[in-house]
Short mmCIF file of C-alpha atoms in Angstrom, two decimals:
data_model
loop_
_atom_site.label_atom_id
_atom_site.label_comp_id
_atom_site.label_asym_id
_atom_site.label_seq_id
_atom_site.Cartn_x
_atom_site.Cartn_y
_atom_site.Cartn_z
CA MET W 1 122.15 75.54 79.47
CA ILE W 2 121.09 76.14 83.06
CA PRO W 3 123.86 77.66 85.19
CA SER W 4 124.59 76.16 88.58
CA VAL W 5 124.01 78.29 91.66
CA ASP W 6 126.44 77.72 94.48
CA SER W 7 125.21 78.83 97.87
CA ALA W 8 126.38 78.57 101.43
CA VAL W 9 124.00 76.98 103.92
CA THR W 10 122.55 79.81 106.00
CA THR W 11 120.68 79.96 109.30
CA SER W 12 118.78 77.33 111.27
CA VAL W 13 115.88 77.85 113.67
CA PRO W 14 116.40 75.91 116.92
CA VAL W 15 114.11 72.92 117.42
CA LYS W 16 113.23 71.62 120.87
CA PRO W 17 115.40 68.57 121.66
CA GLY W 18 113.38 65.35 121.60
CA THR W 19 111.07 66.58 118.82
CA ASP W 20 110.15 64.03 116.16
CA LEU W 21 112.04 65.18 113.06
CA ARG W 22 110.88 62.53 110.60
CA ALA W 23 108.99 65.03 108.40
CA GLN W 24 111.85 67.56 108.39
CA PHE W 25 114.49 64.94 107.66
CA ARG W 26 112.34 63.48 104.87
CA GLN W 27 112.12 66.95 103.31
CA ALA W 28 115.91 67.34 103.34
CA TYR W 29 116.37 63.79 102.02
CA GLU W 30 113.96 64.39 99.16
CA ASN W 31 115.68 67.72 98.34
CA ARG W 32 118.86 65.89 97.24
CA TYR W 33 119.43 65.81 93.48
CA THR W 34 119.12 62.34 91.92
CA TRP W 35 118.97 61.11 88.35
CA ASP W 36 115.60 60.41 86.75
CA PRO W 37 114.56 56.73 86.49
CA GLY W 38 115.03 57.01 82.71
CA PHE W 39 118.73 57.91 83.06
CA GLY W 40 120.50 56.58 79.95
CA GLY W 41 124.13 57.03 80.90
CA TYR W 42 126.89 59.26 79.56
CA SER W 43 130.51 59.13 78.46
CA GLY W 44 133.54 61.36 78.05
CA SER W 45 137.22 61.75 78.74
CA CYS W 46 138.70 61.55 82.22
CA VAL W 47 141.81 63.31 83.52
CA TRP W 48 143.71 62.61 86.74
CA ILE W 49 146.13 65.27 87.97
CA GLN W 50 148.55 65.14 90.90
CA GLY W 51 151.41 67.62 91.00
CA ASP W 52 153.19 67.38 87.65
CA GLN W 53 151.51 64.08 86.78
CA ARG W 54 148.63 64.06 84.33
CA VAL W 55 146.95 60.91 83.03
CA GLU W 56 144.06 60.80 80.54
CA GLY W 57 141.59 58.13 79.51
CA ARG W 58 137.98 57.62 78.54
CA PHE W 59 135.02 56.51 80.60
CA THR W 60 131.39 55.48 80.33
CA ILE W 61 128.66 55.34 82.95
CA GLY W 62 125.89 53.12 81.58
CA LYS W 63 122.18 53.24 82.27
CA ASP W 64 122.86 50.47 84.80
CA LEU W 65 124.99 53.08 86.67
CA LYS W 66 128.14 50.97 86.24
CA ALA W 67 131.32 52.77 85.20
CA SER W 68 134.04 51.56 82.87
CA VAL W 69 137.36 53.31 82.22
CA GLU W 70 139.69 52.69 79.28
CA GLY W 71 143.12 53.90 78.21
CA ILE W 72 144.79 53.99 81.64
CA ASP W 73 147.47 51.42 82.46
CA ASP W 74 148.40 52.53 85.97
CA GLU W 75 146.30 50.34 88.27
CA ALA W 76 146.29 52.80 91.18
CA ILE W 77 145.11 55.70 89.02
CA LEU W 78 142.56 53.49 87.27
CA LYS W 79 141.20 52.43 90.66
CA ALA W 80 141.06 56.05 91.84
CA ILE W 81 139.06 57.20 88.80
CA ASN W 82 136.72 54.21 89.01
CA SER W 83 136.18 54.98 92.70
CA GLN W 84 135.17 58.59 92.00
CA LEU W 85 132.78 57.56 89.21
CA TRP W 86 131.24 54.91 91.47
CA GLU W 87 130.76 57.52 94.21
CA VAL W 88 129.02 59.84 91.73
CA ALA W 89 126.69 57.15 90.41
CA ILE W 90 125.75 55.60 93.75
CA HIS W 91 124.72 58.99 95.15
CA ARG W 92 122.53 59.76 92.13
CA VAL W 93 120.38 56.65 92.55
CA ARG W 94 116.79 57.58 93.34
CA ARG W 95 115.36 55.65 96.27
CA THR W 96 112.27 56.76 98.14
CA PHE W 97 112.60 57.88 101.73
CA ASP W 98 110.61 54.87 102.91
CA GLN W 99 112.81 52.46 100.94
CA THR W 100 115.86 53.82 102.74
CA HIS W 101 114.58 54.85 106.16
CA SER W 102 111.32 53.00 106.94
CA GLU W 103 112.95 51.19 109.88
CA ASN W 104 114.52 54.31 111.39
CA THR W 105 113.29 56.99 113.79
CA PHE W 106 114.52 60.60 113.79
CA THR W 107 114.70 62.72 116.94
CA ALA W 108 116.00 66.26 117.39
CA GLY W 109 119.16 66.86 119.37
CA ASP W 110 120.83 70.26 119.73
CA THR W 111 121.00 73.03 117.13
CA ASP W 112 124.27 74.77 116.26
CA SER W 113 125.75 76.69 113.34
CA VAL W 114 125.88 73.51 111.26
CA GLY W 115 122.20 72.75 111.75
CA THR W 116 119.78 70.76 113.87
CA GLU W 117 121.06 67.39 115.02
CA VAL W 118 119.01 64.40 113.88
CA ILE W 119 119.53 61.38 116.15
CA VAL W 120 118.70 58.11 114.42
CA GLY W 121 117.01 55.23 116.22
CA GLY W 122 115.85 51.83 115.00
CA LYS W 123 117.85 49.97 112.38
CA GLY W 124 120.28 52.86 111.92
CA GLU W 125 120.82 53.52 115.63
CA GLY W 126 124.16 55.21 116.24
CA ASP W 127 123.98 57.28 113.08
CA ARG W 128 123.45 61.04 113.26
CA TYR W 129 122.79 63.85 110.83
CA ARG W 130 122.37 67.61 110.90
CA ILE W 131 119.93 69.48 108.68
CA LYS W 132 119.55 73.13 107.77
CA ASP W 133 117.45 74.85 105.08
CA ASP W 134 116.34 71.45 103.69
CA VAL W 135 119.98 70.40 103.26
CA VAL W 136 121.71 67.51 105.04
CA THR W 137 124.71 69.46 106.35
CA MET W 138 126.32 66.66 108.37
CA VAL W 139 126.38 62.87 108.01
CA HIS W 140 127.80 60.63 110.74
CA ARG W 141 127.35 57.00 109.73
CA HIS W 142 128.69 53.59 110.67
CA ILE W 143 129.79 51.76 107.50
CA HIS W 144 131.59 48.42 107.41
CA GLY W 145 133.30 48.72 110.80
CA THR W 146 134.28 52.36 110.51
CA VAL W 147 132.61 55.73 110.97
CA VAL W 148 132.50 58.40 108.28
CA THR W 149 131.66 62.00 109.17
CA ILE W 150 130.89 64.42 106.34
CA PHE W 151 130.23 68.17 106.68
CA THR W 152 128.70 70.03 103.71
CA THR W 153 129.46 73.75 103.64
CA SER W 154 127.99 74.85 100.29
CA VAL W 155 125.72 73.36 97.66
CA THR W 156 124.84 73.64 93.98
CA ASP W 157 121.15 74.25 93.36
CA THR W 158 120.09 72.37 90.21
CA GLY W 159 116.49 73.53 90.32
CA SER W 160 115.58 69.88 90.97
CA GLY W 161 117.42 69.39 94.23
CA TYR W 162 120.84 70.19 95.61
CA LEU W 163 124.31 68.72 95.10
CA SER W 164 127.11 69.16 97.63
CA HIS W 165 129.68 71.63 96.26
CA THR W 166 132.20 71.90 99.12
CA TYR W 167 132.44 69.36 101.93
CA THR W 168 134.86 67.46 104.17
CA SER W 169 135.13 63.76 104.98
CA GLN W 170 136.80 62.04 107.93
CA TYR W 171 137.00 58.32 108.74
CA SER W 172 137.39 57.25 112.37
CA ASP W 173 137.32 54.28 114.72
CA PRO W 174 133.73 53.61 115.89
CA THR W 175 134.86 52.71 119.43
CA THR W 176 137.64 55.16 120.21
CA GLY W 177 136.79 57.95 117.76
CA GLU W 178 140.45 57.99 116.66
CA ALA W 179 140.96 59.27 113.12
CA ARG W 180 141.71 56.74 110.41
CA GLY W 181 143.64 58.76 107.89
CA GLY W 182 143.74 62.49 107.28
CA ARG W 183 140.64 64.60 106.76
CA SER W 184 139.82 65.21 103.09
CA SER W 185 138.32 68.42 101.68
CA PHE W 186 136.35 68.22 98.45
CA GLN W 187 135.25 70.76 95.87
CA ASP W 188 132.87 69.39 93.24
CA THR W 189 131.74 71.20 90.09
CA PHE W 190 128.65 69.94 88.28
CA PHE W 191 126.84 70.91 85.10
CA PRO W 192 123.80 69.65 83.15
CA LEU W 193 124.31 67.66 79.94
CA SER W 194 121.22 69.41 78.55
CA ASP W 195 118.65 71.94 79.70
CA ASN W 196 116.78 69.11 81.42
CA GLY W 197 119.87 67.39 82.83
CA PRO W 198 121.13 65.04 83.98
CA TRP W 199 123.58 66.99 86.11
CA VAL W 200 126.98 65.29 86.13
CA LEU W 201 130.37 65.80 87.75
CA GLN W 202 132.76 67.99 85.77
CA GLU W 203 135.60 68.32 88.28
CA ARG W 204 136.47 67.06 91.74
CA VAL W 205 139.42 68.45 93.71
CA ILE W 206 140.43 66.47 96.81
CA ASN W 207 142.93 67.82 99.34
CA THR W 208 143.88 65.39 102.12
CA GLU W 209 145.63 66.38 105.35
CA ALA W 210 148.73 64.58 106.60
CA HIS W 211 148.14 61.77 109.10
CA GLY W 212 150.82 59.68 110.81
CA ASP W 213 153.30 58.55 108.18
CA GLN W 214 151.01 59.64 105.35
CA PRO W 215 151.88 63.07 103.89
CA ALA W 216 149.31 65.61 102.79
CA GLY W 217 148.18 65.20 99.20
CA SER W 218 146.02 66.66 96.47
CA GLN W 219 144.28 65.07 93.48
CA THR W 220 142.13 66.55 90.74
CA PHE W 221 139.70 64.53 88.65
CA ARG W 222 138.29 66.14 85.51
CA PHE W 223 135.55 64.76 83.26
CA GLU W 224 135.41 66.45 79.87
CA ASN W 225 133.80 66.15 76.44
CA LEU W 226 130.72 64.76 78.16
CA GLU W 227 127.88 63.36 76.06
CA ALA W 228 124.66 61.58 76.91
CA LEU W 229 124.38 58.00 75.61
#
Protein backbone atom coordinates (compact mmCIF):
# COMPACT_ATOMS: atom_id res chain seq x y z
CA MET A 1 0.00 0.00 0.00
CA ILE A 2 1.30 3.44 -0.92
CA PRO A 3 1.98 5.64 2.12
CA SER A 4 0.69 9.19 2.12
CA VAL A 5 3.20 12.02 2.21
CA ASP A 6 2.11 15.06 4.17
CA SER A 7 3.93 18.24 3.27
CA ALA A 8 3.66 21.89 4.13
CA VAL A 9 3.28 24.31 1.24
CA THR A 10 6.64 26.03 0.80
CA THR A 11 7.79 29.15 -1.02
CA SER A 12 6.22 31.19 -3.81
CA VAL A 13 7.97 33.31 -6.43
CA PRO A 14 6.33 36.74 -6.77
CA VAL A 15 4.40 37.31 -9.99
CA LYS A 16 3.86 40.79 -11.42
CA PRO A 17 0.34 42.00 -10.51
CA GLY A 18 -1.94 42.05 -13.55
CA THR A 19 -0.29 39.02 -15.15
CA ASP A 20 -2.62 36.51 -16.81
CA LEU A 21 -2.54 33.48 -14.50
CA ARG A 22 -4.86 31.17 -16.44
CA ALA A 23 -2.10 28.63 -17.21
CA GLN A 24 -0.75 28.63 -13.64
CA PHE A 25 -4.20 28.32 -12.09
CA ARG A 26 -5.09 25.51 -14.49
CA GLN A 27 -1.95 23.66 -13.41
CA ALA A 28 -2.92 23.94 -9.73
CA TYR A 29 -6.52 22.96 -10.51
CA GLU A 30 -5.42 19.88 -12.43
CA ASN A 31 -3.01 18.91 -9.61
CA ARG A 32 -5.95 18.23 -7.24
CA TYR A 33 -6.62 14.54 -6.58
CA THR A 34 -9.91 13.26 -8.05
CA TRP A 35 -11.37 9.80 -8.48
CA ASP A 36 -11.01 8.02 -11.80
CA PRO A 37 -14.10 7.99 -14.07
CA GLY A 38 -14.40 4.25 -13.38
CA PHE A 39 -14.83 4.80 -9.62
CA GLY A 40 -17.01 1.96 -8.32
CA GLY A 41 -17.77 3.14 -4.81
CA TYR A 42 -16.81 1.82 -1.38
CA SER A 43 -18.31 1.02 2.00
CA GLY A 44 -17.35 0.65 5.64
CA SER A 45 -18.20 1.58 9.19
CA CYS A 46 -18.53 5.17 10.35
CA VAL A 47 -17.85 6.55 13.83
CA TRP A 48 -18.83 9.95 15.21
CA ILE A 49 -17.07 11.14 18.37
CA GLN A 50 -17.73 14.24 20.46
CA GLY A 51 -16.41 14.35 24.02
CA ASP A 52 -17.62 11.18 25.73
CA GLN A 53 -20.19 10.47 23.02
CA ARG A 54 -19.46 7.81 20.43
CA VAL A 55 -21.94 6.66 17.78
CA GLU A 56 -21.29 3.97 15.15
CA GLY A 57 -23.02 2.99 11.94
CA ARG A 58 -22.33 1.79 8.42
CA PHE A 59 -22.11 3.71 5.19
CA THR A 60 -21.82 3.25 1.44
CA ILE A 61 -20.72 5.66 -1.27
CA GLY A 62 -21.95 4.27 -4.58
CA LYS A 63 -20.47 4.67 -8.03
CA ASP A 64 -23.01 7.47 -8.49
CA LEU A 65 -21.14 9.27 -5.65
CA LYS A 66 -24.24 9.26 -3.45
CA ALA A 67 -23.80 8.32 0.21
CA SER A 68 -26.12 6.31 2.42
CA VAL A 69 -25.73 5.77 6.16
CA GLU A 70 -27.44 3.08 8.24
CA GLY A 71 -27.63 2.17 11.92
CA ILE A 72 -27.76 5.70 13.36
CA ASP A 73 -31.01 6.94 14.91
CA ASP A 74 -29.93 10.40 16.04
CA GLU A 75 -30.99 12.71 13.20
CA ALA A 76 -28.39 15.40 13.95
CA ILE A 77 -25.50 12.91 13.97
CA LEU A 78 -26.85 11.17 10.87
CA LYS A 79 -27.00 14.52 9.09
CA ALA A 80 -23.46 15.38 10.20
CA ILE A 81 -22.00 12.11 8.86
CA ASN A 82 -23.95 12.39 5.61
CA SER A 83 -22.65 15.95 5.22
CA GLN A 84 -19.01 14.87 5.59
CA LEU A 85 -19.43 12.01 3.11
CA TRP A 86 -21.12 14.35 0.64
CA GLU A 87 -18.22 16.82 1.01
CA VAL A 88 -15.72 14.03 0.32
CA ALA A 89 -17.55 12.77 -2.76
CA ILE A 90 -18.31 16.15 -4.34
CA HIS A 91 -14.64 17.18 -4.15
CA ARG A 92 -13.47 13.94 -5.79
CA VAL A 93 -15.58 14.46 -8.92
CA ARG A 94 -13.36 14.89 -11.97
CA ARG A 95 -14.35 17.86 -14.12
CA THR A 96 -12.03 19.39 -16.68
CA PHE A 97 -10.73 22.89 -16.12
CA ASP A 98 -12.70 24.16 -19.10
CA GLN A 99 -15.92 22.57 -17.83
CA THR A 100 -15.55 24.48 -14.57
CA HIS A 101 -13.77 27.70 -15.54
CA SER A 102 -14.27 28.37 -19.27
CA GLU A 103 -16.21 31.57 -18.51
CA ASN A 104 -13.70 32.93 -16.00
CA THR A 105 -10.52 34.99 -16.29
CA PHE A 106 -7.60 34.78 -13.85
CA THR A 107 -5.35 37.75 -13.06
CA ALA A 108 -2.46 37.99 -10.61
CA GLY A 109 -2.80 40.15 -7.52
CA ASP A 110 -0.19 40.35 -4.76
CA THR A 111 2.06 37.54 -3.51
CA ASP A 112 2.43 36.78 0.19
CA SER A 113 3.40 33.83 2.39
CA VAL A 114 0.16 32.04 1.46
CA GLY A 115 0.80 32.31 -2.27
CA THR A 116 0.02 34.40 -5.33
CA GLU A 117 -3.44 35.93 -5.38
CA VAL A 118 -5.62 34.89 -8.32
CA ILE A 119 -8.38 37.44 -9.00
CA VAL A 120 -11.31 35.93 -10.87
CA GLY A 121 -13.20 37.84 -13.55
CA GLY A 122 -16.09 36.83 -15.79
CA LYS A 123 -18.80 34.53 -14.48
CA GLY A 124 -17.01 34.02 -11.16
CA GLU A 125 -16.19 37.68 -10.58
CA GLY A 126 -15.73 38.40 -6.88
CA ASP A 127 -14.07 35.08 -6.18
CA ARG A 128 -10.37 34.90 -5.34
CA TYR A 129 -7.78 32.20 -4.86
CA ARG A 130 -4.13 31.91 -3.91
CA ILE A 131 -1.77 29.36 -5.43
CA LYS A 132 1.67 28.12 -4.45
CA ASP A 133 3.71 25.14 -5.68
CA ASP A 134 0.80 23.97 -7.88
CA VAL A 135 -1.50 23.91 -4.83
CA VAL A 136 -4.61 26.06 -4.32
CA THR A 137 -3.71 27.41 -0.88
CA MET A 138 -6.67 29.78 -0.46
CA VAL A 139 -10.25 29.75 -1.74
CA HIS A 140 -12.55 32.76 -1.33
CA ARG A 141 -15.87 32.03 -3.00
CA HIS A 142 -19.42 33.36 -3.00
CA ILE A 143 -21.83 30.44 -2.50
CA HIS A 144 -25.59 30.77 -2.01
CA GLY A 145 -25.55 34.24 -0.44
CA THR A 146 -22.53 33.72 1.79
CA VAL A 147 -18.76 33.76 1.41
CA VAL A 148 -16.53 30.86 2.37
CA THR A 149 -12.79 31.37 2.83
CA ILE A 150 -10.57 28.30 3.09
CA PHE A 151 -6.81 28.27 3.80
CA THR A 152 -4.86 25.05 3.15
CA THR A 153 -1.67 24.72 5.20
CA SER A 154 -0.49 21.19 4.35
CA VAL A 155 -1.35 18.53 1.81
CA THR A 156 -1.18 14.78 1.24
CA ASP A 157 0.62 13.83 -1.97
CA THR A 158 -1.10 10.78 -3.50
CA GLY A 159 1.26 10.52 -6.45
CA SER A 160 -1.75 11.41 -8.62
CA GLY A 161 -2.50 14.82 -7.21
CA TYR A 162 -2.81 16.39 -3.79
CA LEU A 163 -5.45 16.27 -1.05
CA SER A 164 -5.76 18.96 1.61
CA HIS A 165 -4.51 17.58 4.95
CA THR A 166 -4.83 20.60 7.28
CA TYR A 167 -6.99 23.62 6.48
CA THR A 168 -9.36 26.19 7.97
CA SER A 169 -12.81 27.32 6.87
CA GLN A 170 -14.68 30.53 7.70
CA TYR A 171 -18.13 31.67 6.52
CA SER A 172 -18.88 35.39 6.35
CA ASP A 173 -21.37 37.97 5.13
CA PRO A 174 -20.61 38.92 1.49
CA THR A 175 -21.47 42.59 2.09
CA THR A 176 -20.08 43.38 5.53
CA GLY A 177 -17.45 40.64 5.83
CA GLU A 178 -18.81 39.82 9.30
CA ALA A 179 -18.17 36.24 10.38
CA ARG A 180 -21.08 33.81 10.28
CA GLY A 181 -20.14 31.29 12.91
CA GLY A 182 -16.77 30.38 14.36
CA ARG A 183 -13.78 29.44 12.24
CA SER A 184 -13.30 25.68 11.84
CA SER A 185 -9.94 23.90 11.65
CA PHE A 186 -9.78 20.56 9.87
CA GLN A 187 -7.31 17.69 9.85
CA ASP A 188 -8.02 15.01 7.25
CA THR A 189 -6.28 11.65 6.97
CA PHE A 190 -6.56 9.72 3.71
CA PHE A 191 -5.36 6.35 2.50
CA PRO A 192 -5.68 4.28 -0.71
CA LEU A 193 -8.04 1.30 -0.81
CA SER A 194 -5.48 -0.47 -3.02
CA ASP A 195 -2.10 0.27 -4.56
CA ASN A 196 -3.90 2.08 -7.38
CA GLY A 197 -6.43 3.86 -5.17
CA PRO A 198 -8.94 5.29 -4.87
CA TRP A 199 -7.75 7.43 -1.98
CA VAL A 200 -10.53 7.85 0.58
CA LEU A 201 -11.07 9.68 3.87
CA GLN A 202 -10.08 7.70 6.95
CA GLU A 203 -10.50 10.39 9.62
CA ARG A 204 -11.62 14.00 9.84
CA VAL A 205 -11.15 16.06 13.01
CA ILE A 206 -13.01 19.38 13.12
CA ASN A 207 -12.37 21.98 15.83
CA THR A 208 -14.67 25.01 15.73
CA GLU A 209 -14.02 28.27 17.59
CA ALA A 210 -16.65 29.90 19.79
CA HIS A 211 -18.79 32.58 18.13
CA GLY A 212 -21.49 34.66 19.82
CA ASP A 213 -23.69 32.32 21.84
CA GLN A 214 -22.18 29.25 20.21
CA PRO A 215 -19.44 27.58 22.31
CA ALA A 216 -16.30 26.07 20.86
CA GLY A 217 -16.66 22.46 19.80
CA SER A 218 -14.84 19.45 18.42
CA GLN A 219 -16.02 16.49 16.35
CA THR A 220 -14.18 13.47 14.98
CA PHE A 221 -15.43 11.39 12.08
CA ARG A 222 -13.77 8.03 11.46
CA PHE A 223 -14.33 5.70 8.52
CA GLU A 224 -13.07 2.18 9.13
CA ASN A 225 -13.14 -1.33 7.65
CA LEU A 226 -13.17 0.26 4.21
CA GLU A 227 -13.70 -1.92 1.16
CA ALA A 228 -14.14 -1.17 -2.53
CA LEU A 229 -17.51 -2.18 -4.01
